[in-house]
PDB file of C-alpha atoms and ligand atoms in Angstrom:
ATOM      1  CA  MET W   1       0.000   0.000   0.000  1.00 40.00           C
ATOM      2  CA  LYS W   2       2.920   2.331   0.690  1.00 41.00           C
ATOM      3  CA  LYS W   3       4.066   1.704  -2.839  1.00 43.00           C
ATOM      4  CA  LEU W   4       0.640   2.556  -4.229  1.00 44.00           C
ATOM      5  CA  LEU W   5       0.547   5.782  -2.252  1.00 44.00           C
ATOM      6  CA  LEU W   6       3.915   6.821  -3.487  1.00 42.00           C
ATOM      7  CA  SER W   7       3.105   6.163  -7.116  1.00 43.00           C
ATOM      8  CA  THR W   8      -0.180   8.058  -6.836  1.00 43.00           C
ATOM      9  CA  SER W   9       1.501  11.164  -5.498  1.00 42.00           C
ATOM     10  CA  LEU W  10       4.236  10.935  -8.117  1.00 43.00           C
ATOM     11  CA  VAL W  11       1.666  10.784 -10.884  1.00 44.00           C
ATOM     12  CA  LEU W  12      -0.128  13.766  -9.392  1.00 44.00           C
ATOM     13  CA  PHE W  13       3.084  15.697  -9.040  1.00 43.00           C
ATOM     14  CA  ALA W  14       4.123  14.884 -12.598  1.00 41.00           C
ATOM     15  CA  SER W  15       0.787  15.880 -14.053  1.00 41.00           C
ATOM     16  CA  THR W  16       0.759  19.098 -12.037  1.00 41.00           C
ATOM     17  CA  GLY W  17       4.079  20.011 -13.609  1.00 39.00           C
ATOM     18  CA  ALA W  18       2.869  19.208 -17.108  1.00 39.00           C
ATOM     19  CA  PHE W  19      -0.266  21.205 -16.491  1.00 41.00           C
ATOM     20  CA  ALA W  20       1.653  24.331 -15.528  1.00 39.00           C
ATOM     21  CA  ASP W  21       3.943  23.971 -18.534  1.00 38.00           C
ATOM     22  CA  VAL W  22       1.055  23.907 -20.950  1.00 39.00           C
ATOM     23  CA  GLY W  23       0.071  27.252 -19.433  1.00 40.00           C
ATOM     24  CA  HIS W  24      -3.657  26.673 -19.280  1.00 44.00           C
ATOM     25  CA  ALA W  25      -3.743  26.596 -15.509  1.00 50.00           C
ATOM     26  CA  LYS W  26      -6.735  28.948 -15.604  1.00 68.00           C
ATOM     27  CA  MET W  27      -9.621  26.696 -14.748  1.00 87.00           C
ATOM     28  CA  ALA W  28     -12.653  28.479 -13.306  1.00 91.00           C
ATOM     29  CA  ILE W  29     -12.208  26.593 -10.040  1.00 93.00           C
ATOM     30  CA  GLY W  30      -8.562  27.641  -9.718  1.00 94.00           C
ATOM     31  CA  MET W  31      -5.256  25.860 -10.201  1.00 94.00           C
ATOM     32  CA  PRO W  32      -3.078  23.090  -8.814  1.00 95.00           C
ATOM     33  CA  GLY W  33      -1.657  24.269  -5.486  1.00 95.00           C
ATOM     34  CA  HIS W  34       1.898  24.085  -4.209  1.00 95.00           C
ATOM     35  CA  THR W  35       2.418  21.660  -1.355  1.00 94.00           C
ATOM     36  CA  ALA W  36       4.642  24.231   0.360  1.00 94.00           C
ATOM     37  CA  LYS W  37       1.836  26.810   0.355  1.00 94.00           C
ATOM     38  CA  VAL W  38      -0.990  24.765   1.857  1.00 96.00           C
ATOM     39  CA  ASP W  39      -3.183  26.907   4.148  1.00 95.00           C
ATOM     40  CA  ARG W  40      -5.391  24.134   5.455  1.00 96.00           C
ATOM     41  CA  THR W  41      -6.078  20.413   5.185  1.00 97.00           C
ATOM     42  CA  ILE W  42      -9.552  18.975   4.716  1.00 97.00           C
ATOM     43  CA  ASP W  43      -9.931  15.263   5.426  1.00 97.00           C
ATOM     44  CA  VAL W  44     -12.245  13.522   3.000  1.00 98.00           C
ATOM     45  CA  THR W  45     -13.682  10.008   3.217  1.00 97.00           C
ATOM     46  CA  LEU W  46     -15.167   8.193   0.246  1.00 98.00           C
ATOM     47  CA  LEU W  47     -17.469   5.311   1.165  1.00 97.00           C
ATOM     48  CA  GLU W  48     -20.649   3.373   0.618  1.00 97.00           C
ATOM     49  CA  ASN W  49     -23.128   2.877   3.468  1.00 93.00           C
ATOM     50  CA  ASP W  50     -25.618   0.172   4.428  1.00 91.00           C
ATOM     51  CA  GLU W  51     -28.475   2.094   2.775  1.00 89.00           C
ATOM     52  CA  GLY W  52     -26.832   1.706  -0.650  1.00 90.00           C
ATOM     53  CA  GLU W  53     -25.730   5.320  -0.779  1.00 94.00           C
ATOM     54  CA  MET W  54     -22.257   6.399  -1.860  1.00 96.00           C
ATOM     55  CA  LEU W  55     -20.861   9.385  -0.021  1.00 96.00           C
ATOM     56  CA  ILE W  56     -18.147  12.003   0.053  1.00 97.00           C
ATOM     57  CA  GLU W  57     -17.831  12.884   3.728  1.00 96.00           C
ATOM     58  CA  SER W  58     -15.892  15.845   5.072  1.00 95.00           C
ATOM     59  CA  GLU W  59     -16.294  19.004   7.058  1.00 92.00           C
ATOM     60  CA  GLU W  60     -18.227  21.756   5.254  1.00 91.00           C
ATOM     61  CA  MET W  61     -16.192  22.682   2.156  1.00 95.00           C
ATOM     62  CA  THR W  62     -16.322  26.427   2.730  1.00 93.00           C
ATOM     63  CA  ILE W  63     -13.169  27.980   1.374  1.00 94.00           C
ATOM     64  CA  LYS W  64     -11.779  31.524   1.270  1.00 93.00           C
ATOM     65  CA  GLN W  65     -10.910  32.905  -2.126  1.00 92.00           C
ATOM     66  CA  GLY W  66      -7.180  32.363  -2.707  1.00 93.00           C
ATOM     67  CA  GLU W  67      -6.877  29.601  -0.117  1.00 95.00           C
ATOM     68  CA  THR W  68      -4.775  26.520  -0.937  1.00 96.00           C
ATOM     69  CA  ILE W  69      -6.330  23.350   0.407  1.00 97.00           C
ATOM     70  CA  ARG W  70      -4.815  19.927   0.801  1.00 97.00           C
ATOM     71  CA  PHE W  71      -7.602  17.380   0.401  1.00 98.00           C
ATOM     72  CA  ASN W  72      -6.459  14.318   2.289  1.00 98.00           C
ATOM     73  CA  ILE W  73      -8.639  11.621   0.760  1.00 98.00           C
ATOM     74  CA  THR W  74      -9.248   8.083   1.990  1.00 98.00           C
ATOM     75  CA  ASN W  75     -11.366   5.499   0.215  1.00 98.00           C
ATOM     76  CA  LYS W  76     -12.996   3.565   3.065  1.00 97.00           C
ATOM     77  CA  GLY W  77     -15.427   1.871   0.700  1.00 97.00           C
ATOM     78  CA  GLU W  78     -15.353  -1.511  -0.944  1.00 97.00           C
ATOM     79  CA  LEU W  79     -15.403  -0.027  -4.455  1.00 97.00           C
ATOM     80  CA  GLU W  80     -13.042   2.145  -6.419  1.00 97.00           C
ATOM     81  CA  HIS W  81     -13.915   5.860  -6.125  1.00 97.00           C
ATOM     82  CA  GLU W  82     -12.838   9.194  -7.520  1.00 96.00           C
ATOM     83  CA  PHE W  83     -12.536  12.702  -6.153  1.00 97.00           C
ATOM     84  CA  VAL W  84     -12.930  15.427  -8.771  1.00 97.00           C
ATOM     85  CA  LEU W  85     -13.096  19.179  -8.135  1.00 97.00           C
ATOM     86  CA  ASP W  86     -14.712  21.302 -10.818  1.00 96.00           C
ATOM     87  CA  THR W  87     -17.492  23.670 -11.839  1.00 95.00           C
ATOM     88  CA  LEU W  88     -21.039  22.285 -11.887  1.00 93.00           C
ATOM     89  CA  GLU W  89     -21.008  22.566 -15.715  1.00 93.00           C
ATOM     90  CA  ASN W  90     -17.758  20.621 -16.126  1.00 93.00           C
ATOM     91  CA  ILE W  91     -18.870  17.970 -13.643  1.00 95.00           C
ATOM     92  CA  ALA W  92     -22.118  17.483 -15.590  1.00 94.00           C
ATOM     93  CA  GLU W  93     -20.202  17.300 -18.870  1.00 92.00           C
ATOM     94  CA  HIS W  94     -17.594  14.828 -17.616  1.00 91.00           C
ATOM     95  CA  LYS W  95     -20.318  12.714 -16.080  1.00 92.00           C
ATOM     96  CA  ILE W  96     -21.834  12.243 -19.540  1.00 91.00           C
ATOM     97  CA  GLU W  97     -18.404  11.337 -20.988  1.00 89.00           C
ATOM     98  CA  MET W  98     -17.803   8.852 -18.197  1.00 90.00           C
ATOM     99  CA  ALA W  99     -21.222   7.271 -18.730  1.00 88.00           C
ATOM    100  CA  LYS W 100     -20.187   6.484 -22.320  1.00 88.00           C
ATOM    101  CA  MET W 101     -16.839   5.095 -21.278  1.00 82.00           C
ATOM    102  CA  ASP W 102     -15.404   4.785 -17.772  1.00 76.00           C
ATOM    103  CA  MET W 103     -12.018   6.377 -18.402  1.00 76.00           C
ATOM    104  CA  GLU W 104      -9.239   6.850 -15.952  1.00 76.00           C
ATOM    105  CA  HIS W 105      -8.119  10.464 -16.072  1.00 76.00           C
ATOM    106  CA  ASP W 106      -4.888  11.992 -14.999  1.00 78.00           C
ATOM    107  CA  ASP W 107      -5.835  15.585 -14.255  1.00 87.00           C
ATOM    108  CA  PRO W 108      -4.485  17.545 -11.286  1.00 90.00           C
ATOM    109  CA  ASN W 109      -8.022  18.262 -10.024  1.00 94.00           C
ATOM    110  CA  ARG W 110      -8.830  14.579  -9.968  1.00 94.00           C
ATOM    111  CA  ILE W 111      -7.713  11.432  -8.179  1.00 96.00           C
ATOM    112  CA  ARG W 112      -8.901   7.839  -8.356  1.00 96.00           C
ATOM    113  CA  LEU W 113      -8.462   5.548  -5.368  1.00 97.00           C
ATOM    114  CA  ASP W 114      -8.690   1.801  -4.917  1.00 97.00           C
ATOM    115  CA  PRO W 115     -10.540   0.527  -1.833  1.00 98.00           C
ATOM    116  CA  GLY W 116      -8.436   1.277   1.236  1.00 97.00           C
ATOM    117  CA  ALA W 117      -6.142   3.686  -0.607  1.00 98.00           C
ATOM    118  CA  THR W 118      -5.274   7.236   0.437  1.00 98.00           C
ATOM    119  CA  GLY W 119      -4.213  10.147  -1.731  1.00 97.00           C
ATOM    120  CA  GLU W 120      -4.244  13.906  -1.902  1.00 96.00           C
ATOM    121  CA  VAL W 121      -5.221  16.766  -4.155  1.00 97.00           C
ATOM    122  CA  VAL W 122      -3.667  20.176  -3.433  1.00 97.00           C
ATOM    123  CA  TRP W 123      -5.702  22.953  -4.963  1.00 96.00           C
ATOM    124  CA  THR W 124      -5.654  26.761  -4.961  1.00 96.00           C
ATOM    125  CA  PHE W 125      -9.155  28.215  -5.202  1.00 95.00           C
ATOM    126  CA  ALA W 126      -8.492  31.406  -7.140  1.00 92.00           C
ATOM    127  CA  ASN W 127     -12.083  32.390  -7.855  1.00 92.00           C
ATOM    128  CA  ALA W 128     -15.214  32.836  -5.787  1.00 91.00           C
ATOM    129  CA  GLY W 129     -18.210  30.700  -6.651  1.00 91.00           C
ATOM    130  CA  THR W 130     -20.006  27.481  -5.937  1.00 91.00           C
ATOM    131  CA  PHE W 131     -18.216  24.409  -7.223  1.00 95.00           C
ATOM    132  CA  GLU W 132     -18.521  20.701  -6.659  1.00 96.00           C
ATOM    133  CA  ALA W 133     -16.519  17.727  -5.431  1.00 97.00           C
ATOM    134  CA  ALA W 134     -17.773  14.510  -6.998  1.00 97.00           C
ATOM    135  CA  CYS W 135     -17.085  10.937  -8.038  1.00 97.00           C
ATOM    136  CA  LEU W 136     -17.840  10.463 -11.731  1.00 95.00           C
ATOM    137  CA  ILE W 137     -17.561   6.687 -11.950  1.00 94.00           C
ATOM    138  CA  PRO W 138     -20.841   5.755 -13.683  1.00 94.00           C
ATOM    139  CA  GLY W 139     -23.763   5.665 -11.218  1.00 94.00           C
ATOM    140  CA  HIS W 140     -21.810   6.993  -8.239  1.00 96.00           C
ATOM    141  CA  TYR W 141     -22.829  10.662  -8.560  1.00 95.00           C
ATOM    142  CA  GLU W 142     -26.491   9.583  -8.646  1.00 94.00           C
ATOM    143  CA  SER W 143     -25.942   7.445  -5.542  1.00 95.00           C
ATOM    144  CA  GLY W 144     -24.892  10.547  -3.614  1.00 95.00           C
ATOM    145  CA  MET W 145     -21.205  11.090  -4.363  1.00 97.00           C
ATOM    146  CA  HIS W 146     -21.183  14.857  -4.690  1.00 96.00           C
ATOM    147  CA  ARG W 147     -20.972  17.827  -2.372  1.00 94.00           C
ATOM    148  CA  ALA W 148     -20.838  21.585  -2.682  1.00 94.00           C
ATOM    149  CA  VAL W 149     -17.563  23.509  -2.515  1.00 95.00           C
ATOM    150  CA  SER W 150     -18.215  27.179  -1.693  1.00 93.00           C
ATOM    151  CA  VAL W 151     -15.435  29.652  -2.344  1.00 93.00           C
ATOM    152  CA  GLY W 152     -15.585  33.253  -1.115  1.00 88.00           C
ATOM    153  CA  ASP W 153     -16.827  34.763   2.153  1.00 62.00           C
ATOM    154  CA  GLN W 154     -20.163  36.135   1.010  1.00 53.00           C
ATOM    155  CA  ILE W 155     -21.031  33.019  -0.904  1.00 46.00           C
ATOM    156  CA  ALA W 156     -20.051  30.796   1.971  1.00 46.00           C
ATOM    157  CA  GLN W 157     -22.424  32.688   4.245  1.00 50.00           C
ATOM    158  CA  ALA W 158     -25.352  32.744   1.851  1.00 51.00           C
ATOM    159  CA  ASP W 159     -24.829  29.111   1.013  1.00 58.00           C
ATOM    160  CA  VAL W 160     -25.679  27.836   4.489  1.00 67.00           C
ATOM    161  CA  GLU W 161     -29.370  27.190   4.034  1.00 79.00           C
ATOM    162  CA  TYR W 162     -31.346  26.894   7.218  1.00 87.00           C
ATOM    163  CA  THR W 163     -34.448  24.727   7.134  1.00 93.00           C
ATOM    164  CA  SER W 164     -37.390  25.290   9.452  1.00 95.00           C
ATOM    165  CA  GLY W 165     -38.670  22.464  11.574  1.00 96.00           C
ATOM    166  CA  THR W 166     -40.527  21.517  14.725  1.00 97.00           C
ATOM    167  CA  ILE W 167     -39.008  19.195  17.298  1.00 97.00           C
ATOM    168  CA  LYS W 168     -41.347  16.268  17.821  1.00 96.00           C
ATOM    169  CA  LYS W 169     -39.358  14.059  20.129  1.00 96.00           C
ATOM    170  CA  ILE W 170     -36.013  14.094  21.913  1.00 95.00           C
ATOM    171  CA  ASP W 171     -34.095  11.029  23.003  1.00 95.00           C
ATOM    172  CA  ALA W 172     -31.145  12.656  24.764  1.00 91.00           C
ATOM    173  CA  LYS W 173     -29.636   9.345  25.899  1.00 91.00           C
ATOM    174  CA  ALA W 174     -29.423   8.035  22.348  1.00 92.00           C
ATOM    175  CA  GLY W 175     -28.429  11.448  20.974  1.00 92.00           C
ATOM    176  CA  LYS W 176     -31.424  11.383  18.635  1.00 95.00           C
ATOM    177  CA  VAL W 177     -34.038  13.980  17.827  1.00 96.00           C
ATOM    178  CA  THR W 178     -37.146  13.631  15.662  1.00 96.00           C
ATOM    179  CA  ILE W 179     -37.860  16.741  13.588  1.00 96.00           C
ATOM    180  CA  ILE W 180     -40.813  17.588  11.353  1.00 96.00           C
ATOM    181  CA  HIS W 181     -38.947  19.598   8.741  1.00 96.00           C
ATOM    182  CA  GLY W 182     -39.121  21.463   5.442  1.00 94.00           C
ATOM    183  CA  PRO W 183     -37.044  20.495   2.379  1.00 91.00           C
ATOM    184  CA  LEU W 184     -33.337  19.908   3.071  1.00 90.00           C
ATOM    185  CA  VAL W 185     -31.825  21.349  -0.092  1.00 85.00           C
ATOM    186  CA  ASN W 186     -28.205  20.334   0.593  1.00 82.00           C
ATOM    187  CA  LEU W 187     -29.262  16.719   1.183  1.00 84.00           C
ATOM    188  CA  ASP W 188     -31.719  16.590  -1.699  1.00 83.00           C
ATOM    189  CA  MET W 189     -34.541  15.602   0.656  1.00 87.00           C
ATOM    190  CA  PRO W 190     -38.178  16.688   0.623  1.00 90.00           C
ATOM    191  CA  ALA W 191     -40.159  17.891   3.642  1.00 93.00           C
ATOM    192  CA  MET W 192     -40.886  15.042   6.083  1.00 93.00           C
ATOM    193  CA  THR W 193     -40.434  13.816   9.633  1.00 93.00           C
ATOM    194  CA  MET W 194     -37.065  12.249  10.325  1.00 93.00           C
ATOM    195  CA  VAL W 195     -34.717  11.199  13.089  1.00 95.00           C
ATOM    196  CA  PHE W 196     -31.430  13.102  13.273  1.00 95.00           C
ATOM    197  CA  ARG W 197     -28.368  12.811  15.449  1.00 94.00           C
ATOM    198  CA  ALA W 198     -27.218  15.856  17.399  1.00 93.00           C
ATOM    199  CA  ASP W 199     -24.316  16.442  19.765  1.00 89.00           C
ATOM    200  CA  GLU W 200     -24.837  17.339  23.427  1.00 88.00           C
ATOM    201  CA  ALA W 201     -24.306  21.073  22.943  1.00 87.00           C
ATOM    202  CA  ILE W 202     -27.035  21.328  20.303  1.00 91.00           C
ATOM    203  CA  MET W 203     -29.268  18.855  22.142  1.00 93.00           C
ATOM    204  CA  ALA W 204     -29.116  21.036  25.283  1.00 91.00           C
ATOM    205  CA  LYS W 205     -30.756  23.904  23.382  1.00 92.00           C
ATOM    206  CA  MET W 206     -33.639  21.736  22.160  1.00 95.00           C
ATOM    207  CA  ALA W 207     -37.090  21.194  23.640  1.00 95.00           C
ATOM    208  CA  GLU W 208     -39.998  19.102  22.406  1.00 96.00           C
ATOM    209  CA  GLY W 209     -42.533  21.209  20.505  1.00 96.00           C
ATOM    210  CA  GLN W 210     -39.958  23.946  19.803  1.00 96.00           C
ATOM    211  CA  ASP W 211     -39.840  25.585  16.351  1.00 96.00           C
ATOM    212  CA  ILE W 212     -36.272  25.755  15.059  1.00 96.00           C
ATOM    213  CA  GLU W 213     -34.167  26.777  12.081  1.00 94.00           C
ATOM    214  CA  PHE W 214     -31.459  24.211  11.459  1.00 93.00           C
ATOM    215  CA  VAL W 215     -28.834  22.827   9.116  1.00 91.00           C
ATOM    216  CA  ALA W 216     -28.403  19.071   8.719  1.00 91.00           C
ATOM    217  CA  ASP W 217     -25.658  17.097   7.040  1.00 87.00           C
ATOM    218  CA  ARG W 218     -24.259  13.594   6.963  1.00 83.00           C
ATOM    219  CA  VAL W 219     -21.694  12.931   9.649  1.00 80.00           C
ATOM    220  CA  LYS W 220     -20.176   9.444   9.527  1.00 76.00           C
ATOM    221  CA  GLY W 221     -23.079   8.351   7.336  1.00 79.00           C
ATOM    222  CA  LYS W 222     -25.781   9.527   9.785  1.00 85.00           C
ATOM    223  CA  LEU W 223     -28.061  12.515   9.291  1.00 91.00           C
ATOM    224  CA  THR W 224     -26.986  15.022  11.902  1.00 91.00           C
ATOM    225  CA  VAL W 225     -28.114  18.477  13.006  1.00 93.00           C
ATOM    226  CA  THR W 226     -24.930  20.522  12.600  1.00 88.00           C
ATOM    227  CA  GLN W 227     -26.288  24.026  13.294  1.00 88.00           C
ATOM    228  CA  MET W 228     -29.384  25.424  14.943  1.00 90.00           C
ATOM    229  CA  LYS W 229     -30.887  28.831  15.731  1.00 87.00           C
TER     230      LYS W 229
HETATM  231 CU1   CU A   1     -17.459   6.548  -6.490  1.00 68.31          CU
END
């Protein structure tokens, strides 16, 4: 596995060099970053869960314009997965190409990992906007392997969409809360009543029957209330 890791980073390094030489390092999402200038690391896990979903899990990908991020990516699934950073348009376009033929690419904004493998993508986000991280292996995007990448302060703020809900039931011991909620745009879910996880700090602010505004996301494969007001 060490060997695999090494060869992956060499390939990435080599392609980054080639990319810069060609001089078309002006992708809308930014450019390959220099390892020496990394501002921050974001750990990313690629996996499948018991519900048949495929996921890209990480902290919120909210990035300042100009920031260089090291994405430290681990494939904890049983299948091969990819991690691609691009504009929504390019992701949609490449998804169609991949559906015709599952090609292995060698772009600096893209890495493909065998089950159990780890790799990294170092990227400088030069422009503000909403981008996407995705896996474009046929069928994986549709199974849930995509998440928003927000670059720029204003956009990052506006992008956090609060959903209104009413707390139906709290099970503090189990760390679970049942919420009757509106559509959860970031999770692609319609309005319904669902059970969420919540940590103690958030749970302490909750009461049954209370109307709340909240943000939910997947944390370790479980739907979790991450913010509340
Ligand atoms: Cu995948």
